[in-house]
Amino acid sequence: MTNERALVTGGAGFLGSHLCDALLAQGYSVVAVDNLLTGRVSNLEHLRKEPRFELRQLDICEPFDCGAVNYVFHFACPASPRDYMAHGIATLKVGSLGTFHALELARKYGAKYLISSTSECYGDPLEHPQKETYWGHVNPIGPRSVYDEAKRFSEATTVAYHRYHKVDTRILRIFNTYGPRMQLNDGRVIPNFMKQALRGEELTVYGDGSQTRSFCYVSDEIEGIMRLAESSEHEPVNIGNPTEFTILECAQRVLAVTGSKSKIRYEPLPQDDPKQRCPDIAKAKKLLNWEPKIDLETGLRMSLDYFRQASLAETPSRT
Ligand code: UDP
């Protein structure tokens, strides 16, 4: 337990809000900042009366200061391909200007710092599974580049602040994560399939569904993040679930868990969609004594109530 104060940028987002919960449970006071571009106040509704928590609505692309903190967790960024492609310039700005501002705060207050980076740093990987030492295969001008290059730039900036200013930094590479509080309409595969299955609509599989992803349940991801935060590792660490599924297998798991009779509809594969993705987590296992515990089917069952409520709350719109 601690009585320190932490800043979470992007604190109203899916992962940011779960991180706020975990930090509060550890004894931290938490100030969350968010411009609510893709984050939602409803993710933090349960903390409204928590005296150790506050949410400030502000844009970290402008310089900001929320007072002395012991830890900066930089999680602000649109994260789903639909969102970061819709908000491409904002994504580049939060990864560059926002990262500088978050690092400057850590430097000013002598705070520890952790940046949420991504498996997208590996692009459409030619090395499989992906180890932290792999430099990646990224299209710098493709539709995903606004996100991929923003995150690669964030990593470079973080390493530079460590090297030149001795900021105590950590770099987390997150692989596909899912669970309660994901936006139903963010276009990602699990919310899409869950929503479609629960509404009896066809599941939209892009391409032939043979591309792979490795899905980590949110509580496993947060546990890994907290362990990395406590470590003194400055180089990137993959935190994800190494069990790999084709997208077609993922659709079948969703159908099994929801008991839905929905059919599958094939749609074109988006440009530069990575063909395979799977974390090598040997480093996290050794360094943090961490590995995920919740398999895909269990995690989908644990998310079912949330997706059911969310599907009922929203009128059918885009998929
Ligand atoms: N996908 C799909 N149907 C959907 C949404 C996504 O087949 O309705 C595929 C997508 O083409 C990709 C994978 O599922 O191959 C994961 O997509 P997501 O948007 O969740 O995130 P990504 O891992 O690509 O960042």
Short mmCIF file of C-alpha atoms and ligand atoms in Angstrom, two decimals:
data_model
loop_
_atom_site.label_atom_id
_atom_site.label_comp_id
_atom_site.label_asym_id
_atom_site.label_seq_id
_atom_site.Cartn_x
_atom_site.Cartn_y
_atom_site.Cartn_z
CA MET A 1 0.00 0.00 0.00
CA THR A 2 1.05 3.56 -0.66
CA ASN A 3 -0.23 7.07 -0.01
CA GLU A 4 1.32 8.54 -3.12
CA ARG A 5 -0.42 10.52 -5.87
CA ALA A 6 -0.67 9.32 -9.44
CA LEU A 7 -1.66 11.03 -12.67
CA VAL A 8 -3.42 8.97 -15.33
CA THR A 9 -3.73 10.63 -18.75
CA GLY A 10 -6.61 9.10 -20.66
CA GLY A 11 -8.11 8.13 -17.30
CA ALA A 12 -11.67 7.99 -18.69
CA GLY A 13 -10.75 5.43 -21.33
CA PHE A 14 -11.19 1.66 -21.23
CA LEU A 15 -7.76 0.79 -19.83
CA GLY A 16 -7.20 4.16 -18.15
CA SER A 17 -10.32 3.78 -16.01
CA HIS A 18 -9.41 0.23 -14.95
CA LEU A 19 -5.95 1.50 -14.09
CA CYS A 20 -7.46 4.25 -11.90
CA ASP A 21 -9.34 1.52 -10.00
CA ALA A 22 -6.18 -0.54 -9.51
CA LEU A 23 -4.18 2.47 -8.30
CA LEU A 24 -6.90 3.49 -5.84
CA ALA A 25 -6.97 -0.08 -4.53
CA GLN A 26 -3.21 0.22 -3.92
CA GLY A 27 -3.76 3.34 -1.82
CA TYR A 28 -2.85 5.99 -4.39
CA SER A 29 -4.71 9.26 -4.76
CA VAL A 30 -5.49 9.56 -8.45
CA VAL A 31 -5.95 12.51 -10.74
CA ALA A 32 -7.29 11.43 -14.11
CA VAL A 33 -7.12 13.80 -17.06
CA ASP A 34 -9.01 13.24 -20.29
CA ASN A 35 -10.33 15.40 -23.12
CA LEU A 36 -13.19 12.89 -23.56
CA LEU A 37 -12.53 12.50 -27.29
CA THR A 38 -12.90 8.73 -26.96
CA GLY A 39 -12.97 8.37 -23.16
CA ARG A 40 -16.28 8.45 -21.28
CA VAL A 41 -17.22 9.88 -17.90
CA SER A 42 -19.48 6.84 -17.40
CA ASN A 43 -16.33 4.68 -17.06
CA LEU A 44 -15.58 6.60 -13.85
CA GLU A 45 -19.13 7.03 -12.57
CA HIS A 46 -18.50 4.56 -9.71
CA LEU A 47 -15.68 6.83 -8.41
CA ARG A 48 -17.81 9.98 -8.20
CA LYS A 49 -17.85 9.92 -4.39
CA GLU A 50 -14.28 8.65 -3.93
CA PRO A 51 -12.36 11.40 -2.09
CA ARG A 52 -9.00 10.16 -3.35
CA PHE A 53 -10.08 10.52 -6.98
CA GLU A 54 -10.62 13.46 -9.32
CA LEU A 55 -11.22 13.79 -13.04
CA ARG A 56 -10.09 16.89 -14.89
CA GLN A 57 -11.32 17.43 -18.40
CA LEU A 58 -8.41 18.90 -20.33
CA ASP A 59 -6.39 18.39 -23.47
CA ILE A 60 -2.83 17.29 -22.73
CA CYS A 61 -1.71 18.55 -26.15
CA GLU A 62 -1.62 21.91 -24.37
CA PRO A 63 0.85 22.29 -21.47
CA PHE A 64 -0.88 21.39 -18.21
CA ASP A 65 -0.07 20.95 -14.55
CA CYS A 66 -2.22 19.14 -12.02
CA GLY A 67 0.14 19.55 -9.06
CA ALA A 68 2.81 17.32 -7.62
CA VAL A 69 2.56 13.62 -8.42
CA ASN A 70 4.74 10.61 -7.69
CA TYR A 71 3.77 8.66 -10.79
CA VAL A 72 2.66 9.59 -14.31
CA PHE A 73 0.79 6.96 -16.31
CA HIS A 74 0.46 8.18 -19.89
CA PHE A 75 -2.53 6.37 -21.40
CA ALA A 76 -4.20 9.11 -23.44
CA CYS A 77 -4.69 8.13 -27.10
CA PRO A 78 -7.52 6.96 -29.34
CA ALA A 79 -6.89 3.22 -29.41
CA SER A 80 -9.21 1.44 -31.83
CA PRO A 81 -8.42 1.53 -35.55
CA ARG A 82 -11.81 3.18 -36.21
CA ASP A 83 -11.15 5.90 -33.63
CA TYR A 84 -7.55 6.65 -34.50
CA MET A 85 -8.32 6.75 -38.21
CA ALA A 86 -11.26 9.11 -37.58
CA HIS A 87 -9.02 11.29 -35.35
CA GLY A 88 -5.69 10.88 -37.12
CA ILE A 89 -4.22 14.31 -36.41
CA ALA A 90 -5.37 14.24 -32.76
CA THR A 91 -3.71 10.82 -32.44
CA LEU A 92 -0.41 12.15 -33.78
CA LYS A 93 -0.63 15.18 -31.51
CA VAL A 94 -1.35 13.26 -28.32
CA GLY A 95 1.50 10.86 -29.09
CA SER A 96 3.93 13.72 -29.70
CA LEU A 97 2.87 16.94 -27.90
CA GLY A 98 0.94 15.03 -25.23
CA THR A 99 3.89 12.74 -24.57
CA PHE A 100 6.25 15.71 -24.18
CA HIS A 101 3.87 17.37 -21.73
CA ALA A 102 3.41 14.20 -19.68
CA LEU A 103 7.18 13.62 -19.58
CA GLU A 104 7.83 17.25 -18.60
CA LEU A 105 5.50 16.80 -15.62
CA ALA A 106 7.33 13.64 -14.56
CA ARG A 107 10.61 15.52 -14.87
CA LYS A 108 9.33 18.55 -12.94
CA TYR A 109 8.07 16.49 -10.00
CA GLY A 110 10.70 13.75 -10.08
CA ALA A 111 7.87 11.28 -10.72
CA LYS A 112 8.11 7.80 -12.13
CA TYR A 113 6.64 7.44 -15.60
CA LEU A 114 4.97 4.68 -17.57
CA ILE A 115 3.85 4.98 -21.20
CA SER A 116 1.21 2.74 -22.75
CA SER A 117 2.67 1.68 -26.06
CA THR A 118 1.43 -1.03 -28.36
CA SER A 119 1.99 -4.16 -30.38
CA GLU A 120 1.37 -1.87 -33.38
CA CYS A 121 5.02 -0.84 -32.98
CA TYR A 122 5.69 -4.20 -34.65
CA GLY A 123 3.34 -3.31 -37.56
CA ASP A 124 2.51 -6.28 -39.80
CA PRO A 125 5.21 -8.38 -38.19
CA LEU A 126 7.60 -10.61 -40.09
CA GLU A 127 8.90 -12.09 -36.84
CA HIS A 128 6.48 -14.32 -34.95
CA PRO A 129 5.74 -14.31 -32.06
CA GLN A 130 6.93 -10.77 -31.40
CA LYS A 131 9.78 -10.23 -28.95
CA GLU A 132 10.58 -6.79 -27.55
CA THR A 133 13.84 -6.81 -29.53
CA TYR A 134 11.98 -6.91 -32.89
CA TRP A 135 12.09 -3.50 -34.63
CA GLY A 136 8.89 -4.03 -36.56
CA HIS A 137 7.50 -3.79 -40.07
CA VAL A 138 5.48 -0.60 -40.16
CA ASN A 139 4.07 1.32 -43.12
CA PRO A 140 4.94 4.93 -42.21
CA ILE A 141 2.33 6.44 -44.55
CA GLY A 142 -0.52 3.88 -44.46
CA PRO A 143 -3.89 4.41 -42.75
CA ARG A 144 -2.60 2.95 -39.47
CA SER A 145 0.51 5.14 -39.49
CA VAL A 146 -1.13 7.90 -37.43
CA TYR A 147 -1.28 5.48 -34.52
CA ASP A 148 1.76 3.31 -35.15
CA GLU A 149 4.16 6.18 -35.69
CA ALA A 150 2.65 8.22 -32.84
CA LYS A 151 3.38 5.33 -30.50
CA ARG A 152 6.84 4.71 -31.93
CA PHE A 153 7.56 8.42 -31.50
CA SER A 154 6.23 8.22 -27.92
CA GLU A 155 8.64 5.39 -27.19
CA ALA A 156 11.55 7.34 -28.69
CA THR A 157 10.65 10.42 -26.64
CA THR A 158 10.32 8.36 -23.48
CA VAL A 159 13.72 6.74 -24.00
CA ALA A 160 15.23 10.18 -24.70
CA TYR A 161 13.87 11.62 -21.43
CA HIS A 162 15.36 8.66 -19.64
CA ARG A 163 18.71 9.04 -21.38
CA TYR A 164 19.08 12.79 -21.33
CA HIS A 165 17.07 13.83 -18.27
CA LYS A 166 17.27 10.63 -16.18
CA VAL A 167 13.49 10.37 -15.86
CA ASP A 168 12.59 7.00 -14.34
CA THR A 169 10.62 5.59 -17.29
CA ARG A 170 8.86 2.38 -18.29
CA ILE A 171 7.49 1.32 -21.70
CA LEU A 172 4.53 -1.03 -21.84
CA ARG A 173 3.60 -2.72 -25.12
CA ILE A 174 -0.05 -3.68 -24.93
CA PHE A 175 -1.53 -6.39 -27.17
CA ASN A 176 -5.25 -6.72 -27.93
CA THR A 177 -7.13 -6.33 -24.64
CA TYR A 178 -10.86 -6.67 -24.03
CA GLY A 179 -13.44 -6.57 -21.29
CA PRO A 180 -16.08 -4.38 -19.64
CA ARG A 181 -15.99 -0.61 -20.45
CA MET A 182 -14.87 -1.08 -24.05
CA GLN A 183 -16.93 1.17 -26.25
CA LEU A 184 -19.52 -0.92 -28.01
CA ASN A 185 -19.09 1.04 -31.23
CA ASP A 186 -15.33 1.43 -31.37
CA GLY A 187 -15.22 -1.03 -34.27
CA ARG A 188 -12.88 -3.51 -32.64
CA VAL A 189 -13.40 -7.15 -33.19
CA ILE A 190 -14.66 -8.28 -29.78
CA PRO A 191 -17.20 -5.48 -29.21
CA ASN A 192 -18.38 -5.87 -32.82
CA PHE A 193 -18.80 -9.65 -32.58
CA MET A 194 -20.40 -9.53 -29.12
CA LYS A 195 -22.86 -6.85 -30.16
CA GLN A 196 -23.70 -8.62 -33.42
CA ALA A 197 -24.11 -12.00 -31.71
CA LEU A 198 -26.31 -10.57 -28.95
CA ARG A 199 -28.53 -8.78 -31.47
CA GLY A 200 -28.80 -11.80 -33.76
CA GLU A 201 -27.00 -9.93 -36.56
CA GLU A 202 -24.38 -11.44 -38.86
CA LEU A 203 -20.82 -11.39 -37.53
CA THR A 204 -18.64 -9.33 -39.88
CA VAL A 205 -15.39 -11.19 -40.50
CA TYR A 206 -12.91 -9.10 -42.51
CA GLY A 207 -10.92 -10.97 -45.15
CA ASP A 208 -11.05 -14.74 -44.88
CA GLY A 209 -10.70 -14.60 -41.09
CA SER A 210 -7.32 -16.36 -41.10
CA GLN A 211 -5.47 -13.36 -39.65
CA THR A 212 -4.59 -13.87 -36.00
CA ARG A 213 -4.79 -11.90 -32.76
CA SER A 214 -4.03 -12.82 -29.14
CA PHE A 215 -6.59 -11.49 -26.68
CA CYS A 216 -5.86 -10.52 -23.08
CA TYR A 217 -8.63 -10.05 -20.52
CA VAL A 218 -8.51 -6.62 -18.91
CA SER A 219 -7.81 -7.76 -15.32
CA ASP A 220 -4.77 -9.76 -16.51
CA GLU A 221 -3.54 -6.76 -18.47
CA ILE A 222 -3.93 -4.41 -15.49
CA GLU A 223 -2.10 -6.85 -13.21
CA GLY A 224 0.81 -6.90 -15.68
CA ILE A 225 0.80 -3.10 -15.91
CA MET A 226 0.91 -2.72 -12.12
CA ARG A 227 3.83 -5.13 -11.89
CA LEU A 228 5.71 -3.29 -14.62
CA ALA A 229 5.00 -0.01 -12.83
CA GLU A 230 6.66 -1.40 -9.70
CA SER A 231 9.68 -2.70 -11.61
CA SER A 232 12.69 -0.66 -12.62
CA GLU A 233 12.84 -1.90 -16.23
CA HIS A 234 13.36 0.93 -18.71
CA GLU A 235 13.20 -1.04 -21.93
CA PRO A 236 9.88 -2.12 -23.51
CA VAL A 237 7.94 -5.04 -22.04
CA ASN A 238 5.16 -6.92 -23.86
CA ILE A 239 2.06 -7.43 -21.74
CA GLY A 240 -0.49 -9.58 -23.53
CA ASN A 241 -1.93 -13.05 -23.75
CA PRO A 242 0.18 -15.38 -25.91
CA THR A 243 -2.68 -17.69 -26.91
CA GLU A 244 -3.29 -16.94 -30.55
CA PHE A 245 -6.61 -17.23 -32.41
CA THR A 246 -7.64 -16.70 -35.99
CA ILE A 247 -10.41 -14.13 -36.28
CA LEU A 248 -12.71 -16.92 -37.46
CA GLU A 249 -11.95 -18.87 -34.26
CA CYS A 250 -12.66 -15.72 -32.28
CA ALA A 251 -16.07 -15.44 -34.00
CA GLN A 252 -16.78 -19.08 -33.11
CA ARG A 253 -15.88 -18.47 -29.45
CA VAL A 254 -18.24 -15.48 -29.32
CA LEU A 255 -21.05 -17.55 -30.83
CA ALA A 256 -20.44 -20.31 -28.28
CA VAL A 257 -20.37 -17.96 -25.29
CA THR A 258 -23.44 -15.96 -26.33
CA GLY A 259 -25.37 -19.01 -27.56
CA SER A 260 -26.18 -16.96 -30.66
CA LYS A 261 -27.33 -18.46 -33.95
CA SER A 262 -25.88 -15.57 -35.96
CA LYS A 263 -24.23 -16.37 -39.28
CA ILE A 264 -20.92 -15.04 -40.50
CA ARG A 265 -20.66 -12.42 -43.25
CA TYR A 266 -17.33 -11.87 -44.96
CA GLU A 267 -16.26 -8.29 -45.69
CA PRO A 268 -13.11 -6.85 -47.30
CA LEU A 269 -9.92 -6.84 -45.25
CA PRO A 270 -8.86 -3.28 -44.32
CA GLN A 271 -5.56 -2.03 -45.79
CA ASP A 272 -2.42 -2.98 -43.82
CA ASP A 273 -4.38 -5.16 -41.40
CA PRO A 274 -1.65 -7.19 -39.63
CA LYS A 275 -1.79 -10.85 -40.68
CA GLN A 276 -0.58 -12.19 -37.37
CA ARG A 277 0.01 -10.94 -33.87
CA CYS A 278 1.17 -12.78 -30.80
CA PRO A 279 3.31 -11.57 -27.91
CA ASP A 280 6.40 -13.36 -26.73
CA ILE A 281 6.00 -12.78 -22.98
CA ALA A 282 9.15 -14.51 -21.78
CA LYS A 283 10.49 -11.16 -20.56
CA ALA A 284 7.38 -10.32 -18.52
CA LYS A 285 7.35 -13.83 -17.05
CA LYS A 286 10.95 -13.63 -15.93
CA LEU A 287 11.10 -9.99 -14.92
CA LEU A 288 7.65 -9.52 -13.40
CA ASN A 289 6.68 -13.09 -12.60
CA TRP A 290 3.52 -12.34 -14.58
CA GLU A 291 1.45 -14.28 -17.04
CA PRO A 292 -2.23 -14.05 -17.93
CA LYS A 293 -4.64 -16.45 -16.22
CA ILE A 294 -7.94 -15.90 -18.03
CA ASP A 295 -8.52 -17.71 -21.33
CA LEU A 296 -10.62 -16.19 -24.11
CA GLU A 297 -13.78 -18.14 -23.43
CA THR A 298 -13.71 -17.32 -19.69
CA GLY A 299 -13.00 -13.65 -20.39
CA LEU A 300 -15.84 -13.45 -22.89
CA ARG A 301 -18.19 -14.98 -20.29
CA MET A 302 -16.98 -12.42 -17.74
CA SER A 303 -17.72 -9.64 -20.25
CA LEU A 304 -21.11 -10.92 -21.33
CA ASP A 305 -23.23 -8.91 -18.88
CA TYR A 306 -21.46 -5.70 -19.80
CA PHE A 307 -21.88 -6.21 -23.54
CA ARG A 308 -25.50 -7.25 -23.07
CA GLN A 309 -26.29 -4.07 -21.11
CA ALA A 310 -24.37 -1.91 -23.56
CA SER A 311 -26.13 -3.50 -26.54
CA LEU A 312 -29.53 -2.85 -24.96
CA ALA A 313 -28.61 0.73 -24.08
CA GLU A 314 -27.63 1.70 -27.60
CA THR A 315 -29.87 1.77 -30.60
CA PRO A 316 -28.48 -0.34 -33.46
CA SER A 317 -26.30 1.88 -35.62
CA ARG A 318 -22.93 1.33 -37.24
CA THR A 319 -21.14 -2.00 -36.80
N1 UDP B 1 -12.08 -7.59 -37.53
C1 UDP B 1 -13.08 -8.35 -38.13
N2 UDP B 1 -14.38 -7.95 -37.98
C2 UDP B 1 -14.74 -6.86 -37.26
C3 UDP B 1 -13.72 -6.09 -36.63
C4 UDP B 1 -12.41 -6.48 -36.79
O1 UDP B 1 -12.80 -9.35 -38.80
O2 UDP B 1 -15.95 -6.58 -37.17
C5 UDP B 1 -10.68 -8.03 -37.65
C6 UDP B 1 -9.71 -6.95 -38.13
O3 UDP B 1 -9.67 -6.92 -39.55
C7 UDP B 1 -8.42 -7.43 -37.53
C8 UDP B 1 -8.84 -8.08 -36.22
O4 UDP B 1 -10.23 -8.37 -36.37
O5 UDP B 1 -7.81 -8.41 -38.34
C9 UDP B 1 -8.65 -7.20 -34.99
O6 UDP B 1 -9.18 -5.95 -35.28
P1 UDP B 1 -9.36 -4.82 -34.19
O7 UDP B 1 -10.02 -3.66 -34.88
O8 UDP B 1 -10.03 -5.35 -32.98
O9 UDP B 1 -7.89 -4.39 -33.73
P2 UDP B 1 -6.41 -4.50 -34.34
O10 UDP B 1 -5.83 -5.70 -33.70
O11 UDP B 1 -6.48 -4.64 -35.84
O12 UDP B 1 -5.78 -3.23 -33.92
#
